[in-house]
Coordinates of C-alpha atoms and ligand atoms in Angstrom, one line a residue:
X240 CA -88.4 -7.8 62.9
X241 CA -88.0 -5.7 59.3
X242 CA -84.5 -5.0 59.0
X243 CA -82.7 -2.5 56.6
X244 CA -79.7 -3.7 55.6
X245 CA -76.7 -1.2 54.2
X246 CA -74.4 -2.5 52.1
X247 CA -76.8 -5.5 51.8
X248 CA -75.3 -6.5 48.2
X249 CA -71.9 -6.8 49.4
X250 CA -70.3 -10.2 50.6
X251 CA -71.0 -10.2 54.2
X252 CA -74.6 -8.3 53.8
X253 CA -75.7 -10.6 51.3
X254 CA -75.0 -13.9 53.4
X255 CA -76.4 -11.7 55.9
X256 CA -79.6 -11.1 54.8
X257 CA -80.1 -14.9 53.6
X258 CA -79.2 -15.5 57.6
X259 CA -81.9 -13.0 58.6
X260 CA -84.6 -14.3 55.8
X261 CA -84.2 -17.8 57.1
X262 CA -84.6 -16.6 60.7
X263 CA -87.9 -15.3 59.6
X264 CA -87.3 -11.6 59.6
X265 CA -87.8 -9.3 56.3
X266 CA -85.4 -7.4 55.0
X267 CA -84.6 -3.9 52.7
X268 CA -81.6 -3.4 51.2
X269 CA -79.6 0.1 50.7
X270 CA -76.2 0.0 48.5
X271 CA -74.9 2.5 45.9
X272 CA -73.4 -0.8 44.1
X273 CA -70.1 0.7 44.3
X274 CA -68.7 -2.9 45.3
X275 CA -71.4 -4.9 44.3
X276 CA -73.7 -5.9 42.1
X277 CA -77.5 -5.4 41.6
X278 CA -77.8 -9.3 40.3
X279 CA -77.1 -10.2 44.3
X280 CA -80.6 -9.2 45.1
X281 CA -82.2 -12.2 42.8
X282 CA -79.8 -14.1 43.9
X283 CA -80.6 -13.9 47.7
X284 CA -84.3 -13.8 46.8
X285 CA -83.5 -17.4 44.6
X286 CA -81.8 -18.7 47.8
X287 CA -84.6 -18.1 49.8
X288 CA -87.3 -18.1 48.2
X289 CA -88.5 -14.8 49.2
X290 CA -89.0 -11.2 48.0
X291 CA -86.1 -8.5 48.9
X292 CA -86.4 -4.9 48.9
X293 CA -84.1 -2.8 47.1
X294 CA -82.9 1.0 46.7
X295 CA -80.0 2.1 45.1
X296 CA -78.9 5.1 47.1
X297 CA -75.8 6.3 48.8
X298 CA -76.2 6.1 52.5
X299 CA -74.3 9.4 52.7
X300 CA -77.0 10.9 51.4
X301 CA -79.3 12.1 54.4
X302 CA -82.4 13.0 52.2
X303 CA -82.6 9.6 50.6
X304 CA -81.7 7.6 53.8
X305 CA -84.6 9.5 55.6
X306 CA -87.2 9.0 52.7
X307 CA -86.4 5.0 53.2
X308 CA -87.4 5.5 57.4
X309 CA -90.4 7.7 56.4
X310 CA -91.8 5.0 53.7
X311 CA -91.0 1.6 55.9
X312 CA -91.3 0.8 59.3
X313 CA -87.6 -0.7 60.5
X314 CA -87.2 -2.1 63.6
X315 CA -83.7 -2.4 63.2
X316 CA -80.6 -1.8 61.0
X317 CA -77.6 -3.6 60.3
X318 CA -75.1 -1.2 58.9
X319 CA -72.4 -2.7 56.8
X320 CA -72.3 -0.2 54.1
X321 CA -68.5 1.0 53.9
X322 CA -65.2 0.8 51.9
X323 CA -63.0 -1.8 52.9
X324 CA -59.7 -1.7 51.0
X325 CA -56.9 -1.1 53.5
X326 CA -54.0 -0.2 51.1
X327 CA -56.4 2.4 48.8
X328 CA -57.3 3.7 52.3
X329 CA -53.7 5.1 52.8
X330 CA -53.9 6.2 49.0
X331 CA -57.3 8.1 49.5
X332 CA -57.8 8.8 53.0
X333 CA -60.0 11.7 52.6
X334 CA -62.8 9.4 50.7
X335 CA -62.4 6.7 53.4
X336 CA -63.0 9.0 56.1
X337 CA -66.0 10.9 54.5
X338 CA -67.8 7.6 53.2
X339 CA -67.3 5.4 56.2
X340 CA -67.9 8.1 59.1
X341 CA -70.9 9.6 57.1
X342 CA -72.8 6.9 56.4
X343 CA -72.9 5.8 60.0
X344 CA -73.6 9.4 61.0
X345 CA -76.8 9.7 58.3
X346 CA -77.9 6.3 59.4
X347 CA -77.7 6.8 63.2
X348 CA -79.3 10.2 63.0
X349 CA -82.2 8.5 60.8
X350 CA -82.8 6.2 63.9
X351 CA -82.7 8.5 66.3
X352 CA -85.4 10.9 64.2
X353 CA -87.4 7.7 63.7
X354 CA -87.4 5.9 66.7
X355 CA -85.3 2.6 65.5
X356 CA -83.6 1.3 68.6
X357 CA -81.6 -1.5 67.2
X358 CA -78.6 -0.6 65.5
X359 CA -75.3 -3.8 64.3
X360 CA -72.4 -2.2 63.1
X361 CA -69.5 -4.1 60.8
X362 CA -66.4 -3.3 63.2
X363 CA -63.1 -5.2 62.4
X364 CA -60.5 -7.0 64.7
X365 CA -58.2 -4.2 63.2
X366 CA -59.2 -1.9 65.9
X367 CA -57.3 -4.2 68.5
X368 CA -54.0 -2.9 66.9
X369 CA -51.0 -4.8 68.4
X370 CA -52.3 -5.9 72.0
X371 CA -51.5 -9.5 72.6
X372 CA -53.6 -12.3 71.0
X373 CA -56.2 -13.2 71.7
X374 CA -58.0 -10.2 71.5
X375 CA -60.8 -9.6 74.2
X376 CA -63.3 -6.9 73.9
X377 CA -62.1 -5.6 77.2
X378 CA -58.8 -4.3 75.6
X379 CA -58.1 -1.2 75.1
X380 CA -58.4 0.3 71.2
X381 CA -55.1 0.8 69.7
X382 CA -54.1 2.9 66.9
X383 CA -54.4 1.2 63.4
X384 CA -51.7 1.1 60.8
X385 CA -54.6 2.8 58.2
X386 CA -57.3 5.3 57.5
X387 CA -59.7 2.2 57.0
X388 CA -59.1 1.0 60.7
X389 CA -58.9 4.5 62.1
X390 CA -62.7 4.5 60.6
X391 CA -63.5 1.4 62.3
X392 CA -62.4 2.7 65.7
X393 CA -63.9 6.2 65.4
X394 CA -67.2 4.7 64.5
X395 CA -67.0 2.6 67.6
X396 CA -66.8 5.9 69.5
X397 CA -69.0 7.9 67.8
X398 CA -72.1 5.1 68.3
X399 CA -70.7 4.8 71.6
X400 CA -71.0 8.6 72.3
X401 CA -74.8 8.8 70.7
X402 CA -75.8 5.7 73.0
X403 CA -74.6 7.8 76.2
X404 CA -76.7 10.6 74.9
X405 CA -79.7 8.1 73.9
X406 CA -79.8 5.2 75.9
X407 CA -82.8 3.9 74.7
X408 CA -80.5 2.7 71.7
X409 CA -79.4 -0.6 71.5
X410 CA -75.9 -0.8 69.8
X411 CA -74.0 -3.9 68.8
X412 CA -70.5 -3.2 67.5
X413 CA -69.5 -6.5 65.7
X414 CA -65.5 -6.9 65.7
X415 CA -65.0 -9.4 62.6
X416 CA -62.1 -11.4 62.3
X417 CA -61.0 -12.9 58.6
X418 CA -64.3 -13.6 56.6
X419 CA -63.8 -16.6 54.0
X420 CA -66.1 -18.9 52.2
X421 CA -69.2 -18.3 50.0
X422 CA -72.7 -19.8 50.3
X423 CA -73.2 -23.4 49.2
X424 CA -75.7 -22.2 46.3
X425 CA -72.4 -20.2 45.0
X426 CA -74.4 -17.8 43.7
X427 CA -73.1 -15.2 46.7
X428 CA -69.7 -15.2 47.6
X429 CA -66.8 -12.6 47.5
X430 CA -66.3 -11.3 44.1
X431 CA -62.9 -8.8 44.4
X432 CA -62.2 -6.1 42.7
X433 CA -59.2 -6.5 40.1
X434 CA -56.5 -8.1 41.7
X435 CA -57.2 -9.5 45.4
X436 CA -55.4 -8.2 48.2
X437 CA -56.6 -10.9 51.0
X438 CA -55.3 -14.3 51.1
X439 CA -57.9 -16.8 50.4
X440 CA -59.2 -15.0 47.3
X441 CA -55.9 -14.4 46.0
X442 CA -55.1 -18.6 46.7
X443 CA -58.1 -19.3 44.9
X444 CA -56.9 -17.6 41.9
X445 CA -53.6 -19.2 42.1
X446 CA -55.2 -23.0 42.1
X447 CA -57.4 -21.8 39.1
X448 CA -54.0 -20.7 37.2
X449 CA -54.7 -17.3 37.3
X450 CA -51.7 -16.2 38.9
X451 CA -48.5 -18.5 39.0
X452 CA -48.2 -18.4 42.7
X453 CA -49.1 -17.0 46.2
X454 CA -46.6 -14.7 47.5
X455 CA -46.3 -15.4 51.7
X456 CA -45.5 -12.2 53.0
X457 CA -42.7 -13.1 55.4
X458 CA -41.8 -16.0 57.3
X459 CA -39.9 -14.2 60.0
X460 CA -43.0 -13.6 62.6
X461 CA -43.2 -15.2 66.5
X462 CA -45.4 -17.8 65.0
X463 CA -45.6 -21.4 65.0
X464 CA -43.9 -21.3 61.6
X465 CA -43.2 -17.6 61.1
X466 CA -46.0 -16.9 58.6
X467 CA -48.9 -14.5 59.9
X468 CA -51.8 -15.9 62.0
X469 CA -55.3 -15.2 61.5
X470 CA -58.6 -16.4 62.8
X471 CA -60.6 -17.2 59.4
X472 CA -64.3 -17.7 59.7
X473 CA -66.9 -18.9 57.3
X474 CA -68.8 -16.3 56.1
X475 CA -72.3 -17.8 56.6
X476 CA -70.9 -18.4 60.6
X477 CA -70.5 -14.5 60.7
X478 CA -74.1 -14.3 58.9
X479 CA -75.6 -16.1 61.7
X480 CA -73.3 -14.3 64.2
X481 CA -75.4 -11.4 63.0
X482 CA -78.7 -12.8 63.3
X483 CA -78.2 -13.5 67.0
X484 CA -76.8 -10.2 68.3
X485 CA -79.5 -8.4 66.4
X486 CA -82.4 -11.0 68.2
X487 CA -80.2 -10.4 71.8
X488 CA -80.2 -6.9 71.7
X489 CA -80.7 -4.6 74.6
X490 CA -80.4 -0.9 75.3
X491 CA -76.6 0.1 75.2
X492 CA -73.6 -0.5 73.8
X493 CA -72.3 -4.2 73.1
X494 CA -69.2 -5.7 71.6
X495 CA -68.5 -8.8 70.4
X496 CA -65.7 -10.4 68.8
X497 CA -67.0 -12.6 65.5
X498 CA -64.2 -14.8 65.4
X499 CA -63.6 -18.9 66.1
X500 CA -61.1 -18.2 68.4
X501 CA -58.2 -20.4 66.2
X502 CA -55.4 -19.0 64.6
X503 CA -54.1 -20.1 61.5
X504 CA -50.9 -19.6 59.8
X505 CA -50.6 -18.7 56.0
X506 CA -48.7 -22.0 55.5
X507 CA -51.1 -23.7 57.4
X508 CA -54.1 -22.3 55.3
X509 CA -52.3 -23.5 52.2
X510 CA -51.8 -27.0 53.1
X511 CA -55.6 -27.0 54.3
X512 CA -56.4 -25.7 50.7
X513 CA -54.3 -28.3 49.2
X514 CA -55.9 -31.2 51.3
X515 CA -58.9 -30.2 51.3
X516 CA -59.5 -29.9 47.3
X517 CA -56.9 -31.9 46.6
X518 CA -55.0 -29.2 44.4
X519 CA -51.9 -28.0 44.5
X520 CA -51.2 -24.1 45.5
X521 CA -47.6 -23.4 44.5
X522 CA -45.9 -20.4 46.8
X523 CA -42.8 -18.4 47.3
X524 CA -41.7 -16.5 50.4
X525 CA -41.3 -12.8 50.0
X526 CA -40.8 -9.7 52.5
X527 CA -43.6 -8.8 55.3
X528 CA -46.1 -6.5 54.2
X529 CA -46.2 -3.0 55.4
X530 CA -48.3 -2.8 58.3
X531 CA -49.0 -6.3 59.0
X532 CA -49.2 -7.6 62.3
X533 CA -48.0 -11.3 63.6
X534 CA -51.0 -12.8 64.9
X535 CA -54.6 -11.8 64.9
X536 CA -57.3 -14.1 66.5
X537 CA -60.5 -14.1 69.1
X538 CA -61.2 -14.8 72.2
X539 CA -64.9 -15.8 71.4
X540 CA -66.0 -16.7 74.5
X541 CA -68.0 -13.6 75.0
X542 CA -70.4 -14.3 71.7
X543 CA -71.2 -17.6 73.4
X544 CA -71.7 -16.9 76.3
X545 CA -74.0 -13.6 75.8
X546 CA -75.2 -14.7 72.1
X547 CA -75.5 -18.4 72.3
X548 CA -73.4 -18.1 69.0
X549 CA -70.3 -19.8 68.3
X550 CA -69.0 -20.4 64.1
X551 CA -69.5 -24.3 63.6
X552 CA -67.9 -24.5 59.7
X553 CA -64.3 -25.3 60.3
X554 CA -61.2 -24.4 58.0
X555 CA -61.9 -27.6 55.6
X556 CA -65.2 -26.3 54.9
X557 CA -64.0 -22.6 54.7
X558 CA -61.5 -24.0 51.9
X559 CA -63.6 -26.2 50.3
X560 CA -66.6 -23.5 49.8
X561 CA -63.9 -20.6 48.8
X562 CA -62.6 -22.9 46.2
X563 CA -66.4 -24.4 44.9
X564 CA -67.0 -20.4 44.3
X565 CA -64.3 -19.7 42.4
X566 CA -64.9 -22.3 40.4
X567 CA -68.7 -22.3 39.7
X568 CA -69.5 -18.8 40.1
X569 CA -70.4 -17.0 36.9
X570 CA -69.9 -13.2 36.9
Ligands
NAD721 P1 -68.3 -5.4 50.6 O1 -67.4 -4.1 49.9 O2 -68.5 -6.9 49.8 O3 -69.7 -4.5 51.1 C1 -70.1 -3.5 51.2 C2 -71.2 -2.9 50.5 O4 -71.3 -1.2 50.6 C3 -70.8 -3.0 49.1 O5 -72.1 -3.5 48.2 C4 -70.5 -1.5 48.4 O6 -71.5 -1.0 47.0 C5 -71.7 -0.7 49.6 N1 -71.4 0.4 49.9 C6 -70.1 1.3 50.3 N2 -70.1 2.8 50.4 C7 -71.6 2.5 50.7 C8 -72.4 4.0 50.7 N3 -71.8 5.0 50.8 N4 -73.8 3.6 50.5 C9 -74.2 2.8 50.4 N5 -73.8 1.4 49.8 C10 -72.2 1.5 50.2 O7 -67.8 -5.7 52.2 P2 -67.9 -7.0 52.9 O8 -66.8 -7.7 52.7 O9 -69.2 -7.4 52.7 O10 -67.6 -6.0 54.2 C11 -68.8 -5.3 55.0 C12 -68.4 -4.4 56.0 O11 -67.5 -5.4 56.8 C13 -68.0 -3.2 55.6 O12 -68.0 -2.3 56.5 C14 -66.2 -3.8 56.1 O13 -65.2 -2.9 56.4 C15 -66.6 -4.8 57.3 N6 -65.4 -5.8 57.4 C16 -64.9 -6.4 56.2 C17 -63.7 -7.3 56.4 C18 -63.5 -8.1 55.6 O14 -62.4 -8.6 55.5 N7 -64.2 -8.5 54.4 C19 -63.5 -7.5 57.5 C20 -63.9 -6.5 59.1 C21 -64.7 -5.9 58.7
UFG722 N1 -51.0 -12.9 53.0 C1 -50.0 -13.4 52.3 N2 -50.4 -13.2 51.0 C2 -51.4 -12.6 50.4 C3 -52.3 -11.8 51.3 C4 -52.1 -12.5 52.5 O1 -48.8 -14.1 52.6 O2 -51.2 -12.6 49.2 C5 -51.0 -12.8 54.5 C6 -50.4 -11.6 55.3 O3 -49.5 -11.3 55.3 C7 -51.6 -12.0 56.8 C8 -52.7 -13.2 56.2 O4 -52.0 -13.7 54.7 O5 -50.5 -12.7 57.2 C9 -54.0 -12.8 56.1 O6 -54.1 -11.8 55.1 P1 -55.1 -11.0 54.4 O7 -55.0 -9.8 53.8 O8 -56.1 -12.1 53.7 O9 -55.8 -10.5 55.9 P2 -55.8 -9.3 56.7 O10 -55.7 -9.8 57.9 O11 -54.5 -8.5 56.7 O12 -57.1 -8.2 56.5 C10 -58.4 -8.6 56.9 C11 -59.2 -7.3 55.9 C12 -58.9 -6.3 57.1 C13 -59.4 -6.5 58.5 C14 -58.9 -7.6 58.8 C15 -59.4 -7.9 60.5 O13 -58.8 -7.3 54.9 O14 -60.3 -5.8 56.2 O15 -58.7 -8.9 58.1 O16 -58.4 -8.7 61.1 F1 -59.5 -5.4 59.0

């Protein structure tokens, strides 16, 4: 298949492009480079030995997006393009609602107009709100604590309504848990802008000596050791989940959790990182971070049963590859 990948130079998009190419598909990337670099295209080509078409454009620009659908015979879309910083979304809600909702509407509209029936959307476990873990796809969407999370829930509803009106469309809503790690080549990985918000990229910078210590946000949650529990997933596994979802798509809306099904606490992750890499991570316990929930992990049986996909890489591989990328990646 020829797949249009929006946001394809980003963290998850770039790994998914590699997985798609390795599975025999061809890839066209569109990205406005607001949170990624053009060089990623050549890194994807270097890893796979294949050519990738790239267009620098904003997917909220309907005219620019339509021109891509006119020029290329597209079989499916994987829509990653979006803004994702939770804190920033609280400060700049309008920018988040505009970018994250309009981009989906523009791309979906072009799909309908040009008869492209396969559409895979990057959603998030955040749409489960404070449902009880493990999260199952059948659970109701609950309010999230920030505009970023709301855009994911709204996009899911928009796409569901579009499918009701266009029953030939085949849409997969993929709810990601906490992606970490990087491609083994260290050519692609997560390169956060400024100070990282997320645990793993912050921890690798502490290990490198860029920050003195990790701040562990709260040790009084009702979890195994009081620290927050999350379902960390290797980004290469996550990328492979997209290929499975795309290849298995049938008409209608399908929702899948892409997680490992295992919860790991902050302190368990620190310990695993120290052991996997034989390096110390100094930390201090500080107050809870506003908006955080105690536990977030997937029931991943639906993806296994229907897509034949399971995450294969364990927490040791995630810690090892995250650290290797931090040490070897040249910005
Ligand atoms: P990323 O920022 O690395 O990638 C997103 C890409 O989209 C970037 O390259 C950015 O330049 C591009 N982009 C943003 N707005 C655009 C626009 N209007 N037009 C064209 N390009 C645009 O983020 P990521 O971690 O790879 O996440 C990809 C998707 O997965 C996002 O939708 C994100 O919300 C979702 N997601 C990520 C996580 C996570 O923890 N990383 C978790 C759940 C869901
Ligand atoms: N944490 C720390 N110290 C840090 C950073 C994080 O203790 O410096 C803790 C958090 O309190 C939480 C855990 O580590 O308990 C994971 O936090 P992250 O910021 O890495 O990830 P979140 O689970 O908060 O959020 C991530 C993405 C969201 C997405 C969500 C889906 O950033 O975009 O997963 O589950 F919506």
